[in-house]
XYZ file of C-alpha atoms in Angstrom:
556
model
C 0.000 0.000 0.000
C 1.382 3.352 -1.120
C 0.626 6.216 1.667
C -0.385 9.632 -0.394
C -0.082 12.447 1.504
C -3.350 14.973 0.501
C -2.149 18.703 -0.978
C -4.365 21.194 -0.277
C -4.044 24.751 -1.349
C -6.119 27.688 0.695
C -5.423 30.098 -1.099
C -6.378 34.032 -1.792
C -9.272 33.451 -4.343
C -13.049 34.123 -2.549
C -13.736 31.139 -0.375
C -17.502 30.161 -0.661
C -19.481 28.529 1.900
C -21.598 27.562 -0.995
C -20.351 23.826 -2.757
C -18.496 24.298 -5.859
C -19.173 23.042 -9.330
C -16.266 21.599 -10.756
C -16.219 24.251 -13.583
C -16.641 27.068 -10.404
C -13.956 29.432 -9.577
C -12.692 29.602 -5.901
C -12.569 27.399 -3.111
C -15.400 25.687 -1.284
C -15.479 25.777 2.439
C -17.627 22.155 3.029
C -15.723 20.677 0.520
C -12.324 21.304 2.499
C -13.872 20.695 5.622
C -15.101 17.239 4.197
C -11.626 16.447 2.458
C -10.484 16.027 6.432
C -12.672 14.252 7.240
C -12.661 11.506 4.498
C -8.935 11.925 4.856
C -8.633 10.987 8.501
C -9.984 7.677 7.898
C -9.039 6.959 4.625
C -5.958 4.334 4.399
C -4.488 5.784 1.971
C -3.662 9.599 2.772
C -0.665 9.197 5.351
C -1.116 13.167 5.977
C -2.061 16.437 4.536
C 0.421 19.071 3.331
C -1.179 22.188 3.496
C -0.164 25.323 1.309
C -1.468 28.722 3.191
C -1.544 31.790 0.884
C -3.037 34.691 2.129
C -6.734 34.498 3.045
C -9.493 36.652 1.978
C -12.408 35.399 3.769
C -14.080 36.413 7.446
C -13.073 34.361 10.611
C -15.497 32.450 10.804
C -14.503 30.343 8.133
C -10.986 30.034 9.370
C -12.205 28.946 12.530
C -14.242 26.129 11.185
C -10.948 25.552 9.004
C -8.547 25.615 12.052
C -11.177 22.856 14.049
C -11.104 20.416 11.243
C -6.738 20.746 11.445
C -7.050 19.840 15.103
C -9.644 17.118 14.471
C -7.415 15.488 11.641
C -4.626 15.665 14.106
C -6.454 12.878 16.476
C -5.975 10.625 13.789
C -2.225 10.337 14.665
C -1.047 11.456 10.728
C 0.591 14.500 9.544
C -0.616 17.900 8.977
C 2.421 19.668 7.711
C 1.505 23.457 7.028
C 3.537 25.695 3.901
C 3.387 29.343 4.426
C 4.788 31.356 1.883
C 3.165 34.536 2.368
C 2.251 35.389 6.628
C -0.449 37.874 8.216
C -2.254 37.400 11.001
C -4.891 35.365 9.481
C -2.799 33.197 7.746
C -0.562 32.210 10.744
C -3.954 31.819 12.826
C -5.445 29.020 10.696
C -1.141 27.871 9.776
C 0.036 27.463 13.685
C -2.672 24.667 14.046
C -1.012 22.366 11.776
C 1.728 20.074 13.580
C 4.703 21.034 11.619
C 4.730 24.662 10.013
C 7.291 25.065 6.955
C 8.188 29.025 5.222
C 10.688 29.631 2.119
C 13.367 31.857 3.122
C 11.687 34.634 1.414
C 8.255 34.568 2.697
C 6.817 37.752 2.678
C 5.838 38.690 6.308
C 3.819 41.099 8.134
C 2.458 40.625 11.431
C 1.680 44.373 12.784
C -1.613 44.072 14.237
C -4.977 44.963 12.926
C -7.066 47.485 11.472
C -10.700 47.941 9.941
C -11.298 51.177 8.355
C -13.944 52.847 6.290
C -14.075 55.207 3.677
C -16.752 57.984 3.109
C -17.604 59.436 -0.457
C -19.868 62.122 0.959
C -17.123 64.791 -0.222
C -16.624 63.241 -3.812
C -20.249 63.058 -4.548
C -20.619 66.754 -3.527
C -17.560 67.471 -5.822
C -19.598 65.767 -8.940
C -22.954 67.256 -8.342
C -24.824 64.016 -6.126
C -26.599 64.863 -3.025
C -27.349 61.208 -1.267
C -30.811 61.416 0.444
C -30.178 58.515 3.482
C -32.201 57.028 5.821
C -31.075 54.722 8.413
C -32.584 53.828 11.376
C -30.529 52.370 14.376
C -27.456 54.445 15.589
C -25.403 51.593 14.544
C -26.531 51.365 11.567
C -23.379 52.557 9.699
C -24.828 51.162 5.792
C -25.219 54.376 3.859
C -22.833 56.260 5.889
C -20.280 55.802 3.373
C -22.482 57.699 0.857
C -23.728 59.897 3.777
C -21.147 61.326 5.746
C -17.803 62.672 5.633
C -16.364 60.778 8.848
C -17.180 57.850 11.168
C -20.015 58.914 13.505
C -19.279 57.998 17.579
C -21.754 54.852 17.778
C -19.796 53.288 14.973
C -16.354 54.074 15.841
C -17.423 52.737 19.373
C -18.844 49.614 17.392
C -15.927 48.906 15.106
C -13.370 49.418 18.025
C -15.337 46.313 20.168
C -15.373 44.103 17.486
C -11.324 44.791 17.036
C -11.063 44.321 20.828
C -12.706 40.627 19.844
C -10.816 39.766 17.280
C -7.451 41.072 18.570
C -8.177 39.800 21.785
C -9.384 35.973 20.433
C -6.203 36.146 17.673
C -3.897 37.093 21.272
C -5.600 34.091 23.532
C -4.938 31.441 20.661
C -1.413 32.093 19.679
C -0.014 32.027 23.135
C -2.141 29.255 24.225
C -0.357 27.200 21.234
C 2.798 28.221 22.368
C 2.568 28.244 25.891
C 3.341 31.703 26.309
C 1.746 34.784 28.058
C -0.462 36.850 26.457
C 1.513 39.653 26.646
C 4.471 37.888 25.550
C 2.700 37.918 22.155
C 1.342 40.984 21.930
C 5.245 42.217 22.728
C 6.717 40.526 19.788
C 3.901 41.996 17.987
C 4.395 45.508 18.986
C 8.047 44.933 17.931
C 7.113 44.907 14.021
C 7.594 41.809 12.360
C 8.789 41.426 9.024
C 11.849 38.659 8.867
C 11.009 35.049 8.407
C 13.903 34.382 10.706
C 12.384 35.896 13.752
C 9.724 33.448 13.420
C 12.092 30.778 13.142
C 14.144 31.989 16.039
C 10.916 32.039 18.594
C 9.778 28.762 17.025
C 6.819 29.854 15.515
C 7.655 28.351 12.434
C 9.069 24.602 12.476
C 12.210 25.560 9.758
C 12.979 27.356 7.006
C 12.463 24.835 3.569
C 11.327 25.669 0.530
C 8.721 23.384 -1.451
C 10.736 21.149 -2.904
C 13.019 20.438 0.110
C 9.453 19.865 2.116
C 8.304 17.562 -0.715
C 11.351 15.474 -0.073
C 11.152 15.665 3.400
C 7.452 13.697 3.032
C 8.917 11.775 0.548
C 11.451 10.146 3.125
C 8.874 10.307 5.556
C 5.986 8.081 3.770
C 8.344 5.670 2.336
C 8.893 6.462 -1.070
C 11.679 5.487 -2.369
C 12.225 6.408 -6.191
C 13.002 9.258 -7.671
C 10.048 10.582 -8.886
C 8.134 13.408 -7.738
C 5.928 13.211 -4.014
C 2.721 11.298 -4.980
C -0.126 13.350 -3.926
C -3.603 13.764 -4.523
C -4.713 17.902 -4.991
C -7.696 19.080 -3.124
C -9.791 19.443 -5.789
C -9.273 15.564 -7.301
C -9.812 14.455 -3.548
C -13.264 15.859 -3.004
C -14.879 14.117 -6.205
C -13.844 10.888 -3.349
C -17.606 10.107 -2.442
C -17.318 9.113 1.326
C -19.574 6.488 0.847
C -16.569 4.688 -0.035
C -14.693 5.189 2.815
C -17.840 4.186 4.709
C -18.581 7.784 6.301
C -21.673 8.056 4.440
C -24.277 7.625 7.062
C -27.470 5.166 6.708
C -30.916 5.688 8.530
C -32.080 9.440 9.278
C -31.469 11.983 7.148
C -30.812 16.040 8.015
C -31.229 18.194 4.915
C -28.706 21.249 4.881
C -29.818 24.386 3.170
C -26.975 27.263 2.447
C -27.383 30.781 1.979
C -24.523 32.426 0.941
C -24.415 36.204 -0.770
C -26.294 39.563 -1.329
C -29.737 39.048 -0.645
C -32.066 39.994 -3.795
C -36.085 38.723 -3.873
C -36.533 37.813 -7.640
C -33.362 37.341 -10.055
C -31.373 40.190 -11.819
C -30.585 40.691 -15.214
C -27.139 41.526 -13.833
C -27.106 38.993 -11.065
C -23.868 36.304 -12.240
C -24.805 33.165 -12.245
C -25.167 31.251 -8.865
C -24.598 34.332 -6.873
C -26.342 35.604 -3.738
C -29.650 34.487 -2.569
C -32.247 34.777 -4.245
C -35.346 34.524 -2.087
C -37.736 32.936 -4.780
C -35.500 30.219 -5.203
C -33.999 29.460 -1.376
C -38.320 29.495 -0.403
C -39.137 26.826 -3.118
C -36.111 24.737 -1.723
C -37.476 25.340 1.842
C -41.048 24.320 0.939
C -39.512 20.896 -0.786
C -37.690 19.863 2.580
C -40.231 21.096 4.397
C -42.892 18.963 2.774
C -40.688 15.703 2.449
C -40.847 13.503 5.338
C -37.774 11.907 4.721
C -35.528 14.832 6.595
C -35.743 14.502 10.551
C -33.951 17.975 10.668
C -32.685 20.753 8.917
C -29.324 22.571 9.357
C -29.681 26.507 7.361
C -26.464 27.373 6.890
C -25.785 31.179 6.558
C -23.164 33.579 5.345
C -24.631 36.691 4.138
C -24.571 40.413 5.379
C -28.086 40.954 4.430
C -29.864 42.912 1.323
C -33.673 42.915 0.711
C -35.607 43.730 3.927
C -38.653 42.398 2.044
C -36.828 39.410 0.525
C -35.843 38.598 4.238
C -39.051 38.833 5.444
C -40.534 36.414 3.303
C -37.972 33.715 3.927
C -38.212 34.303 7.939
C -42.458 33.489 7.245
C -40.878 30.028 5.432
C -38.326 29.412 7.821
C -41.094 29.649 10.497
C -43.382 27.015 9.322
C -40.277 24.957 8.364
C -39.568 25.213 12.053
C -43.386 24.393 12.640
C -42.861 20.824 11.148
C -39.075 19.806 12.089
C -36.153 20.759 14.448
C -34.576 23.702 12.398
C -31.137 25.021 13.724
C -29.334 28.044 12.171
C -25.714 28.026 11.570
C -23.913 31.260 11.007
C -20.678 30.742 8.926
C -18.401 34.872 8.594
C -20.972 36.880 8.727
C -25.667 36.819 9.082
C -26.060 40.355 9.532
C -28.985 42.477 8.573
C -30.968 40.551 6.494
C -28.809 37.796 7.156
C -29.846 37.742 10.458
C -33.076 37.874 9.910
C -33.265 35.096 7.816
C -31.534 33.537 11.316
C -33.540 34.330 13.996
C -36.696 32.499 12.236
C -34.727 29.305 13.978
C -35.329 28.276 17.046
C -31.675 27.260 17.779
C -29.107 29.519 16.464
C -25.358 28.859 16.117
C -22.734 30.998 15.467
C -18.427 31.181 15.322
C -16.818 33.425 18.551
C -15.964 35.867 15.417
C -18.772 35.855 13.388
C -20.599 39.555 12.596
C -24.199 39.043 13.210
C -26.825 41.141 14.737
C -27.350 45.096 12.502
C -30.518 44.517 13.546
C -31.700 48.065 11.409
C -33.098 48.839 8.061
C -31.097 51.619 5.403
C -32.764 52.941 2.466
C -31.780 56.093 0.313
C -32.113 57.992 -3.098
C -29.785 60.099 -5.035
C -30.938 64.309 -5.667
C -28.899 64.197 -8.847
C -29.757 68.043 -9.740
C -26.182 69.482 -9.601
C -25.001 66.819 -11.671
C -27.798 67.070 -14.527
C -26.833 70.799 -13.853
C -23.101 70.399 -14.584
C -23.617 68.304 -17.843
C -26.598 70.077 -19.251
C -29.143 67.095 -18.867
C -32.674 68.143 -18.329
C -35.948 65.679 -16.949
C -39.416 66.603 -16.417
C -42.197 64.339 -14.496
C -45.830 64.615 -15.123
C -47.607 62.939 -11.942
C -51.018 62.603 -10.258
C -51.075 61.934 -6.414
C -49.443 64.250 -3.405
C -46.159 61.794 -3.370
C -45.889 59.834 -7.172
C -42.759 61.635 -7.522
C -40.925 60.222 -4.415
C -38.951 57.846 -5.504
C -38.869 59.009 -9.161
C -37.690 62.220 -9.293
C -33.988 62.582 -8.527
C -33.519 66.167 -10.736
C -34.402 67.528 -7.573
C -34.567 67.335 -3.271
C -37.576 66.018 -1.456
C -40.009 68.210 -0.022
C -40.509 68.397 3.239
C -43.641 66.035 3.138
C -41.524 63.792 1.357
C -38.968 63.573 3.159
C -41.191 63.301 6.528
C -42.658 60.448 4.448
C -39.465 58.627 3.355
C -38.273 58.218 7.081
C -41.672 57.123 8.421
C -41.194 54.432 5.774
C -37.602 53.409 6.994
C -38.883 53.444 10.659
C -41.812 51.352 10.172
C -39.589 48.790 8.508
C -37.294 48.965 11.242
C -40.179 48.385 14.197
C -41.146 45.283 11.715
C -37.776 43.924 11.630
C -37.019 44.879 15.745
C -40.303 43.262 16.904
C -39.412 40.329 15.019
C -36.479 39.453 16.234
C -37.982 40.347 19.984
C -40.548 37.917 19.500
C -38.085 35.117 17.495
C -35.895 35.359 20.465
C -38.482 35.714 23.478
C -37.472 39.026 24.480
C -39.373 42.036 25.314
C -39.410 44.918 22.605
C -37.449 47.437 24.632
C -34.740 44.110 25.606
C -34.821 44.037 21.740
C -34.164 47.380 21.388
C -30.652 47.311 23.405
C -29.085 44.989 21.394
C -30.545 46.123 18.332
C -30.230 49.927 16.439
C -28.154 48.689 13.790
C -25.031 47.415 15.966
C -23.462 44.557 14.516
C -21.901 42.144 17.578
C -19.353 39.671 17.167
C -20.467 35.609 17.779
C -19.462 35.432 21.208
C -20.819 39.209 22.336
C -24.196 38.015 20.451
C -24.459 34.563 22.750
C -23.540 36.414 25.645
C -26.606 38.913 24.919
C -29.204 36.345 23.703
C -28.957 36.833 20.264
C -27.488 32.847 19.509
C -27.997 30.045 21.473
C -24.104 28.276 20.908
C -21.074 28.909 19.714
C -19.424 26.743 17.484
C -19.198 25.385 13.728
C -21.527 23.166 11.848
C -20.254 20.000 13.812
C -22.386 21.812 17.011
C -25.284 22.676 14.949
C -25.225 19.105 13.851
C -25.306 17.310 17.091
C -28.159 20.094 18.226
C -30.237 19.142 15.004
C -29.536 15.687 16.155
C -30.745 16.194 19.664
C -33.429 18.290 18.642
C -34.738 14.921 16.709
C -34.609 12.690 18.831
C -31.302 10.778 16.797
C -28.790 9.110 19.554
C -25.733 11.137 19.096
C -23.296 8.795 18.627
C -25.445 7.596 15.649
C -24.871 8.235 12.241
C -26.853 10.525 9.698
C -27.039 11.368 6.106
C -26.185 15.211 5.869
C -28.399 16.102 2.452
C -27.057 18.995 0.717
C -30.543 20.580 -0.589
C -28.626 23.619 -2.473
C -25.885 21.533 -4.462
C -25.388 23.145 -7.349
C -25.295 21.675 -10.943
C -22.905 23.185 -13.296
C -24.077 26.179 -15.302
C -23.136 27.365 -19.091
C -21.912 30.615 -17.957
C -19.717 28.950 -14.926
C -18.718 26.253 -17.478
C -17.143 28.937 -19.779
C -15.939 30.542 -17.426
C -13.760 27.497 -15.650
C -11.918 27.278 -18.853
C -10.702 30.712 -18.607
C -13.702 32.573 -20.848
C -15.046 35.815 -20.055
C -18.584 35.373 -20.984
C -19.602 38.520 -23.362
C -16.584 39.952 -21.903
C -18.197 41.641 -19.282
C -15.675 43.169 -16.613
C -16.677 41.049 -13.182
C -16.155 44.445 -10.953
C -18.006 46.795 -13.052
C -20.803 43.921 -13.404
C -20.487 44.047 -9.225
C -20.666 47.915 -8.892
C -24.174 47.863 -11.698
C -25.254 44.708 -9.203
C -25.437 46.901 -6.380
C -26.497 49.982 -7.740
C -29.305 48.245 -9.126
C -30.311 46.739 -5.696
C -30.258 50.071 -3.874
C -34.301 50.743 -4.569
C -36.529 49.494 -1.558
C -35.932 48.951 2.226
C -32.382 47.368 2.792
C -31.309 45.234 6.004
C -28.024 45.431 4.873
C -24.861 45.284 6.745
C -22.742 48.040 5.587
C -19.882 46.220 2.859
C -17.389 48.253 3.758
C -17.206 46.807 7.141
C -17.292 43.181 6.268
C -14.664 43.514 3.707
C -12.434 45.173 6.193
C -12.587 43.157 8.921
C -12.438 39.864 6.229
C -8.765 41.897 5.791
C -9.672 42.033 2.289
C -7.619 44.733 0.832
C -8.250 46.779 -2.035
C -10.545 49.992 -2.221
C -14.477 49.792 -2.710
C -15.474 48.992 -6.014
C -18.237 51.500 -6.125
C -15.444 54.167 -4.723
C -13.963 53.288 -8.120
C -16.322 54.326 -10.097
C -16.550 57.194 -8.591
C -13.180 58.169 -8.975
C -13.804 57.523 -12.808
C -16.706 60.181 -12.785
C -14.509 62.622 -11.093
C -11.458 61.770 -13.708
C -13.932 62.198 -16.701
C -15.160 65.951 -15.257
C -11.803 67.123 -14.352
């Protein structure tokens, strides 16, 4: 028997909690999650060499990442980590392998962390656009960056608590794995490092190798002897293993897991890219199906979104609800189930979320542009003929609301709000005003949300699974059939695009910028993007800020 060590690469394209095609771009979170667990018991994979490049999704994921490492661990083989490029994320999810390999080069930067926002307030003034926002909750920082010029003093208190949690979590679990003090760490930290050999020096890092020499380190290691190169098997090959063939495939009861991943839209877009966001027509019929087949015992809805559609969200919380009315329903949050994301949540009776996951901006946003300095500027002109005291509200943009309107526009934004608030008070068995403390738009890390009622658990999916299990009746050392409900079939679009086409040639981030634009009519529960990109550590400015910048170019 040949031992084949499993290479995986989590790398710096998106990673989706949603399964993957085979013709999809990106990584797919279950699918890596499930390639440790089929490894662990398969004979054949002696160990897993892991490739780390830099990581551009929330924490949430890399905590459910960084349990399956230790998990695999048990099994007594290898998990050998390769970390060519090292921030804080990286070397969070990297230190839990058992051996932790860098090239002599490796880029390094471990300085601490930030989350920032920008504010276009100034720009859109400079190019004529006057941004008519509402948003209720004093948290509720979506819109601000069209809004405002600077961060209000709810938000910056906000942002700075959720730093304090993931600082403070990212402090706790490197100096537990090393033994060390806390403040040991956050010394070494403080000290500004950039050299790979200070890592090596304070044994962070098991050696200095690069590929090749780790290659024929496992080589020696599992036994092979001749000269060709280290036989693995890539992540991507390894998931098409079904593990019904490694007997992991669970017989008897069956517990049906529905994602939700994305922007949340109610009907389809023209613009909307093929299996992107959630649509709400489409995630209700898949709800009705499970909820009408007796076969499930349970349902796990796994979520990752920071919201969208108020009125999208609405409708699947009613579906969610009479799921819940026939079978044991438990919620598990994944980065981020925010806003509308959260609503979708709290319409489970059991929710379940990571220590760093943003949940909670419990608050509606909605907003028009007064575009009359900018039709002004370019010499556009548009008239409205209308019939009724407020037709022209959301139509005409060549010039401010009235007073009336305006009057009218927030009443509509606050009775959204008291919809979504009272909601969630009576989801979660609170009183309105207990609601109302946790709620105003403030988005609370996993851990700050359990602690103030708004989850039941923390943990992954594992602890959403044995709750689902418990929930129906199923002994829990039993074994289940986990039923993915959303797995996707492979697309035309998505199948063009796997082998490198650009279908019509459309540019993805101007597509993205036209997405959102587009969405912007209506009542939004929407956590503000800025945020969730920033503390994701994705880098890289705002696509919409782009665009902007191109207007300003073009007038100059």
């Amino acid at each position: 028997m040949v031992f084949t060590p499993l290479s995986a690469n989590i790398s710096c394209h998106s990673l989706s909690d949603q399964l993957k095609t085979r013709f999809s771009s990106g990584l797919s979170l279950p699918q890596i999650c499930e390639n440790f667990v089929k490894a662990a018991y398969d004979p054949r994979i002696s160990g897993i060499y892991l490739h780390i490049e830099p990581l551009r999704c929330g924490w949430g994921k890399v905590d459910e990442i960084r349990r399956h490492i230790v998990d695999f661990k048990k099994s007594g083989k290898f998990v050998v980590g390769y970390m060519p490029v090292c921030g804080e994320k990286e070397y969070y999810l990297a230190c839990a392998c058992g051996e932790l390999y860098a090239p002599p080069s490796a880029y390094v930067a471990l300085f601490g962390l930030t989350v920032q926002q920008t504010f276009l307030r100034g720009v859109l003034e400079k190019v004529g656009v006057e941004p008519e926002i509402q948003r209720i909750g004093k948290y509720k920082s979506a819109g601000d960056q069209l809004a405002r010029k600077s961060m209000s003093n709810e938000v910056r208190e906000m942002l700075a608590t959720l730093l304090d949690n993931i600082y403070g979590n990212w402090l706790d679990t490197i100096s537990s794995t090393h033994g060390k003090k806390r403040e040991e760490i956050e010394e070494f930290i403080n000290s500004g490092v950039y050299q790979v050999s200070r890592l090596k020096e304070q044994g962070w890092i098991t050696d200095l190798l690069y590929d090749d020499e780790v290659m024929t380190m496992l080589k020696e290691r599992v036994g092979q002897k001749d000269k060709k190169s280290l036989r693995m098997v890539d992540y991507s090959k390894y998931s098409r293993v079904s593990k019904r063939t490694l007997g992991l495939q669970g017989g008897g009861e069956q517990i049906a897991i529905i994602r939700a991943s994305g922007s949340i839209t109610r009907t389809r877009s023209p613009l909307s890219a093929p299996s992107s966001g959630i649509i709400a027509e489409q995630l209700i019929e898949k709800i009705r199906t499970v909820r009408e087949s007796e076969k499930y015992k349970a349902v796990i809805l796994r979520i990752d979104s920071p919201g969208g559609d108020a009125l999208a969200s609405d409708l699947m919380w009613r579906e969610i609800r009479l799921l819940a009315n026939s079978k044991p329903v438990v919620a598990s949050m994944s980065d981020v189930a925010a806003s509308g994301g959260y609503y979708m949540a709290m319409a489970a009776p059991v929710i379940v979320a990571e220590k760093l996951t943003l949940t909670g901006s419990i608050g509606v946003v909605t907003g028009k542009f007064c575009l009359q300095k900018l039709y002004e500027k370019i010499d556009f002109n548009k008239e409205i003929l209308s019939k009724g005291r407020y037709a022209e509200l959301n139509a005409a943009d060549q010039r401010p609301l009235r007073p009336d309107e305006a009057e009218l526009f927030e009443k509509s934004a606050q009775n959204a709000y008291a919809l979504f608030r009272d909601k969630a008070a009576m989801s979660r068995s609170m009183s309105v005003d207990q609601m109302e403390t946790v709620a105003q738009g403030r988005v609370w890390s996993g851990q700050d949300a359990f602690s103030r009622g708004l989850v039941d658990s923390v943990g992954g999916l594992s602890q959403a699974l044995a709750i689902a299990k418990q929930k129906a009746n199923i002994p829990k050392d039993k074994k289940v059939q986990l039923v993915e409900v959303s797995k996707p079939s492979p697309t035309l679009p998505e199948i063009l695009s796997g082998i490198g086409g650009s279908l019509l040639g459309v540019d993805r981030a101007v597509k993205g910028v036209l997405q959102d634009m587009s969405s912007l009519s209506g009542v939004q529960a929407r956590m503000d993007g800025i945020l969730f990109e920033n503390l994701g550590d994705m880098s890289g400015e705002n696509q919409l800020f782009l665009l902007i910048k191109d207007i300003v170019n073009r007038f100059d």
